[in-house]
Each structure stands twice: as structure tokens, then as C-alpha cells.
Short mmCIF file of C-alpha atoms in Angstrom, two decimals:
data_model
loop_
_atom_site.label_atom_id
_atom_site.label_comp_id
_atom_site.label_asym_id
_atom_site.label_seq_id
_atom_site.Cartn_x
_atom_site.Cartn_y
_atom_site.Cartn_z
CA MET A 1 95.46 85.30 72.02
CA GLU A 2 92.50 86.87 73.85
CA LEU A 3 93.06 84.49 76.74
CA LEU A 4 96.74 85.41 76.92
CA VAL A 5 95.84 89.13 77.00
CA PHE A 6 93.31 88.47 79.73
CA VAL A 7 95.76 86.45 81.83
CA VAL A 8 98.41 89.17 81.64
CA ILE A 9 95.96 91.99 82.39
CA SER A 10 94.23 90.22 85.25
CA THR A 11 97.47 89.11 86.85
CA ILE A 12 98.80 92.67 86.84
CA ALA A 13 95.46 94.08 88.03
CA ILE A 14 94.97 91.69 90.95
CA ALA A 15 98.62 91.78 92.00
CA SER A 16 98.77 95.57 92.00
CA ALA A 17 95.40 95.88 93.77
CA LEU A 18 96.64 93.54 96.51
CA GLY A 19 99.89 95.48 96.63
CA ALA A 20 98.00 98.75 96.97
CA ILE A 21 96.11 97.57 100.02
CA LEU A 22 99.03 95.75 101.68
CA VAL A 23 102.16 97.92 101.39
CA LYS A 24 103.17 100.31 104.16
CA SER A 25 104.07 103.71 102.78
CA PRO A 26 101.31 105.88 101.22
CA ILE A 27 103.62 106.84 98.33
CA HIS A 28 104.21 103.16 97.54
CA VAL A 29 100.44 102.67 97.70
CA MET A 30 100.11 105.32 95.00
CA VAL A 31 102.71 103.60 92.79
CA TRP A 32 100.85 100.28 93.04
CA PHE A 33 97.59 102.11 92.41
CA LEU A 34 99.02 103.67 89.25
CA GLY A 35 99.91 100.21 87.95
CA PHE A 36 96.40 99.08 88.77
CA ILE A 37 94.87 102.00 86.86
CA LEU A 38 97.01 101.28 83.80
CA SER A 39 95.99 97.62 83.81
CA VAL A 40 92.31 98.62 84.07
CA ALA A 41 92.78 100.93 81.07
CA ALA A 42 94.37 98.02 79.18
CA SER A 43 91.36 95.84 79.97
CA PHE A 44 89.08 98.58 78.60
CA PHE A 45 91.10 98.55 75.39
CA ALA A 46 90.78 94.76 75.25
CA LEU A 47 87.01 95.09 75.65
CA LYS A 48 86.87 97.63 72.78
CA ALA A 49 85.82 100.55 74.99
CA ASP A 50 88.31 103.04 73.54
CA LEU A 51 86.79 106.25 74.88
CA LEU A 52 86.58 104.89 78.40
CA ALA A 53 90.18 103.71 78.25
CA GLY A 54 91.27 107.21 77.24
CA LEU A 55 89.17 108.79 79.98
CA GLN A 56 90.62 106.31 82.47
CA LEU A 57 94.14 107.35 81.51
CA VAL A 58 93.36 111.07 81.57
CA ILE A 59 91.16 111.23 84.68
CA TYR A 60 92.60 108.51 86.89
CA ALA A 61 96.21 108.09 85.89
CA VAL A 62 96.84 111.82 85.60
CA ALA A 63 94.34 113.86 87.59
CA ILE A 64 93.42 111.67 90.54
CA VAL A 65 96.88 110.19 91.14
CA VAL A 66 98.49 113.64 91.01
CA PHE A 67 95.86 114.91 93.43
CA TYR A 68 96.59 112.07 95.85
CA VAL A 69 100.33 112.66 95.66
CA LEU A 70 99.82 116.38 96.24
CA VAL A 71 97.78 115.70 99.37
CA ILE A 72 100.30 113.12 100.61
CA THR A 73 103.09 115.68 100.30
CA THR A 74 101.14 118.28 102.30
CA ILE A 75 100.80 115.95 105.30
CA PRO A 76 103.83 116.35 107.60
CA TRP A 77 104.98 112.75 107.91
CA GLU A 78 107.44 113.49 110.68
CA LYS A 79 104.42 114.04 112.95
CA VAL A 80 102.06 111.44 111.51
CA LYS A 81 102.85 107.76 111.68
CA MET A 82 103.55 106.49 108.18
CA PHE A 83 102.42 102.94 108.86
CA GLU A 84 99.83 102.27 111.50
CA GLY A 85 99.49 98.55 110.99
CA PHE A 86 96.45 96.48 110.28
CA TYR A 87 93.37 95.70 112.30
CA LYS A 88 94.50 92.25 113.45
CA LYS A 89 91.16 90.83 114.58
CA GLU A 90 89.39 92.15 111.50
CA PHE A 91 92.14 90.69 109.31
CA VAL A 92 91.75 87.24 110.85
CA PHE A 93 87.98 87.29 110.42
CA ALA A 94 87.89 89.01 107.03
CA LEU A 95 90.41 86.75 105.28
CA PRO A 96 88.29 83.56 105.30
CA ALA A 97 85.18 85.57 104.36
CA PHE A 98 87.12 87.20 101.52
CA LEU A 99 88.44 83.87 100.21
CA PHE A 100 85.01 82.28 100.51
CA THR A 101 83.21 85.07 98.65
CA VAL A 102 85.85 85.09 95.91
CA GLY A 103 85.63 81.32 95.53
CA ALA A 104 81.84 81.37 95.53
CA SER A 105 81.69 84.11 92.91
CA ILE A 106 84.22 82.27 90.72
CA TYR A 107 82.08 79.13 90.96
CA LEU A 108 78.86 80.99 90.22
CA VAL A 109 80.18 83.01 87.29
CA ILE A 110 81.97 80.06 85.66
CA ASN A 111 78.87 77.88 85.92
CA SER A 112 76.44 80.59 84.89
CA ARG A 113 74.95 80.78 81.44
CA LEU A 114 74.97 84.33 80.09
CA SER A 115 72.35 85.35 77.55
CA ASN A 116 72.81 84.55 73.89
CA LEU A 117 72.01 88.06 72.70
CA ARG A 118 75.51 88.54 71.37
CA GLN A 119 75.60 91.48 68.99
CA PRO A 120 78.77 93.06 67.67
CA LEU A 121 79.65 96.40 69.23
CA PRO A 122 79.43 99.47 66.96
CA LYS A 123 82.59 100.10 64.97
CA ASP A 124 83.07 103.69 66.06
CA ASN A 125 82.98 103.54 69.84
CA VAL A 126 83.29 107.29 70.41
CA SER A 127 80.43 108.34 68.14
CA ALA A 128 78.13 105.57 69.38
CA LEU A 129 78.84 106.45 73.00
CA GLY A 130 78.38 110.17 72.37
CA THR A 131 75.08 109.62 70.59
CA VAL A 132 73.68 107.53 73.43
CA LEU A 133 75.08 109.86 76.09
CA PHE A 134 73.57 113.03 74.66
CA THR A 135 70.18 111.62 73.69
CA LYS A 136 69.03 108.76 75.89
CA TYR A 137 71.04 109.49 79.01
CA ILE A 138 71.01 113.28 78.99
CA ALA A 139 69.32 113.52 82.43
CA PRO A 140 71.94 111.38 84.28
CA PHE A 141 74.65 113.33 82.47
CA GLU A 142 73.28 116.62 83.80
CA LEU A 143 72.95 115.10 87.27
CA ALA A 144 76.60 114.04 87.12
CA SER A 145 77.62 117.61 86.33
CA PHE A 146 75.55 118.74 89.31
CA ILE A 147 77.40 116.25 91.52
CA LEU A 148 80.71 117.69 90.33
CA LEU A 149 79.48 121.22 91.10
CA ILE A 150 78.53 120.21 94.65
CA ALA A 151 81.90 118.50 95.13
CA MET A 152 83.68 121.66 93.96
CA ILE A 153 81.69 123.81 96.41
CA GLY A 154 82.46 121.39 99.24
CA ALA A 155 86.17 121.36 98.47
CA ILE A 156 86.20 125.19 98.45
CA ILE A 157 84.46 125.27 101.84
CA PHE A 158 87.00 122.85 103.34
CA GLY A 159 89.84 124.98 101.96
CA LYS A 160 88.37 128.18 103.39
CA GLU A 161 88.03 126.65 106.85
CA LYS A 162 91.69 125.67 106.76
CA ALA A 163 92.73 129.16 105.68
CA ASN A 164 90.76 130.83 108.48
CA GLY A 165 91.60 128.49 111.31
CA MET B 1 85.73 85.48 77.41
CA ASP B 2 83.49 88.18 78.82
CA LYS B 3 82.76 85.97 81.79
CA TYR B 4 86.37 86.22 82.85
CA TYR B 5 86.37 90.00 82.73
CA LEU B 6 83.15 90.01 84.77
CA LEU B 7 84.91 87.77 87.26
CA LEU B 8 87.90 90.11 87.37
CA GLY B 9 85.58 93.00 88.22
CA ILE B 10 83.91 91.04 91.03
CA VAL B 11 87.26 89.98 92.52
CA LEU B 12 88.51 93.58 92.43
CA VAL B 13 85.41 94.79 94.29
CA PHE B 14 86.06 92.19 97.00
CA ILE B 15 89.71 93.21 97.23
CA GLY B 16 88.58 96.80 97.78
CA ILE B 17 86.17 95.80 100.55
CA PHE B 18 88.92 93.72 102.17
CA GLY B 19 91.30 96.68 102.07
CA ILE B 20 88.76 98.99 103.68
CA ILE B 21 88.16 96.48 106.47
CA ILE B 22 91.78 95.80 107.38
CA ARG B 23 93.69 99.07 106.89
CA LYS B 24 94.01 101.90 109.40
CA ASN B 25 95.48 104.54 107.13
CA LEU B 26 92.86 106.92 105.77
CA ILE B 27 94.54 107.50 102.38
CA THR B 28 94.89 103.76 101.80
CA MET B 29 91.20 103.33 102.62
CA LEU B 30 90.34 105.94 99.96
CA VAL B 31 92.53 104.06 97.46
CA ALA B 32 90.65 100.87 98.32
CA THR B 33 87.41 102.71 97.50
CA GLU B 34 88.89 103.63 94.13
CA ILE B 35 89.74 99.96 93.53
CA MET B 36 86.10 99.06 94.20
CA LEU B 37 84.88 101.70 91.75
CA ASN B 38 87.26 100.40 89.09
CA GLY B 39 86.02 96.86 89.63
CA VAL B 40 82.47 98.08 89.03
CA ASN B 41 83.67 99.82 85.87
CA ILE B 42 85.26 96.64 84.52
CA SER B 43 82.06 94.71 85.21
CA LEU B 44 79.95 97.33 83.40
CA VAL B 45 82.24 97.42 80.38
CA SER B 46 82.38 93.62 80.14
CA VAL B 47 78.57 93.46 80.17
CA SER B 48 78.52 96.15 77.48
CA HIS B 49 80.93 94.09 75.38
CA PHE B 50 78.82 91.03 75.91
CA LEU B 51 75.47 92.59 74.97
CA GLY B 52 76.87 94.67 72.12
CA LYS B 53 75.39 97.90 73.46
CA VAL B 54 77.18 100.98 74.74
CA ASP B 55 74.61 101.85 77.42
CA ALA B 56 76.67 100.33 80.21
CA GLN B 57 79.66 102.44 79.18
CA VAL B 58 77.57 105.58 79.80
CA MET B 59 76.99 104.40 83.36
CA SER B 60 80.71 103.78 83.63
CA ILE B 61 81.36 107.42 82.66
CA ILE B 62 78.99 108.50 85.43
CA VAL B 63 80.91 106.28 87.87
CA LEU B 64 84.07 108.13 86.76
CA THR B 65 82.53 111.52 87.64
CA VAL B 66 81.39 110.19 91.01
CA ALA B 67 84.93 108.92 91.62
CA ALA B 68 86.38 112.34 90.80
CA SER B 69 84.06 114.13 93.22
CA GLU B 70 84.66 111.45 95.85
CA VAL B 71 88.39 112.10 95.65
CA ALA B 72 87.93 115.87 95.93
CA ILE B 73 85.69 115.61 99.00
CA GLY B 74 87.47 112.65 100.58
CA LEU B 75 90.96 114.11 100.43
CA GLY B 76 89.64 117.45 101.71
CA LEU B 77 88.14 115.57 104.65
CA VAL B 78 91.39 113.68 105.27
CA VAL B 79 93.42 116.88 105.40
CA SER B 80 90.81 118.54 107.63
CA ILE B 81 90.79 115.55 110.00
CA PHE B 82 94.58 115.53 110.26
CA ARG B 83 94.53 119.27 110.95
CA LEU B 84 91.72 119.00 113.49
CA LYS B 85 93.22 116.08 115.39
CA GLY B 86 96.61 117.74 115.53
CA TYR B 87 98.46 115.40 113.20
CA GLU B 88 98.44 112.41 115.47
CA ALA B 89 97.38 109.30 113.63
CA SER B 90 94.33 108.15 111.77
CA GLU B 91 93.93 105.11 114.00
CA GLU B 92 92.43 107.38 116.66
CA ILE B 93 89.54 108.31 114.38
CA THR B 94 87.24 105.43 115.23
CA GLU B 95 84.01 107.23 116.12
CA LEU B 96 82.14 105.61 113.27
CA ARG B 97 83.93 102.28 113.52
CA ASP B 98 83.32 101.31 117.13
#
């Protein structure tokens, strides 16, 4: 049963990730990307990370995708080329390297021996995660909020420049 | 079982790198970056499931915040570049690539 769930999730994830980087129109890219995000959230549920799956749905599938679509609609596509093609030479050279690295990592991971420290995850994922987040990792948490503050200031500065010029 | 999820994360990171290398469109390149970040998240969560500790999920939350700020800054830059270059095409923006 677990294997079946994994096969379904990974097929959808890899297919929609490849679709997102290969289709032409930016709006179609966003649709493929939305499918990718949903499959990633499903894999978080399968790995018993409930809080992260919820955050994935709320932050990625709602906030970030809507933000992308908003920006895509503000670009005047009658002046900008919708599809600019691929870098041909890079494609020819990158494809064998991509296939080789994927094959090598599949070989290495399948033949690797992970540690035997298998402990069951805590029953209540949200309370366990919150406890660790607000005690042991309080400094990275504060740093993350600082990163968000800097990003907000930067976005405001970009917006002001557009309004003035 | 966790090995396979780890493998899925690694493959997704490589797909993201591949997308950044081959595409010309700036928005698609940002989406490829997001795919890479999600691959890292899946790897972290599978390791957390394997070890039975939630520490890796905390790092995954921090990756989520970095992704949110990356989208805010990156899309602002994309719109600014299109405005600055006079809405031509993003294939002309190759100062850092060449």
C-alpha cells in the first residue's frame, strides 16, 4: 500500500515538474506547478508531516501561486514574447549530464545502507514540531522572520521605483 | 520506503537545475528554483521520517520562509527588468550568463 502511494505521488510529482519546465506558456507553467505543489503536499502527508503539508498547501498552493499569476497578468504579453524557446546548445549538453546524475544518484541511494536508528515519530506532529521550533531552534526562527522583513522592505523599494519612474 | 522519498527529492532538485539551465523565460526559471526548493523539502522530511525526529521539519519550515521571500524579491526583479528593458524579451538579459 505504501509503495502504491509512493508510485502515484512520485509519478505525478516528476511528470508535473517536467511539464512545468517544458511547456511554453507561463500560465500553463503555473498550472503544472500547482499540480506539483499538491503532489509534494501529498508526499508530506504520506511521510506523516501534517503541519508541513498544511503549510505547503496554504503558503505555496495559495499565496505563492496567486502571486505568480498576479505578476503574469501585469506583464503585457502583446509586447513580450510568450515563448522564447530553449537554449539549444545547453539543452544538448545538459541532457546527458542530467540523465547521468539522476542515474548515478538512483544507484547510490538504492545501494546505500541508511542508519538503523529507526524511532517512531511523535504521535502529535504539530505539538512536537512547535515544541522543538520554539525551544531548540528559536534563533533560526527569529532569523527567518528577519529575512522576511528584509524581503518586504526590498519589495516595497522596487514598487516605489516603479511608481516614480 | 524512506529511501525512495529521498530519491524523489534528489531527482526533483536535478529537474530544477535542468530547467534553470535550458529555459530562457525568467518566470519559468523562478518556477524551476521553486521546484529545487521543494525537492530539498521532500529530502528533509524523508530524513525526519527515517530518524524519527522532527528537527529536519523545522529546517523545512525555514526553507519555506526563504522560498516566500525569494518569490517576493524575484518577481519584483522580473517586473522591474521588464519595465527597464522596455518589454522586449528576457532572452536579451544575458549579462550574468555570458
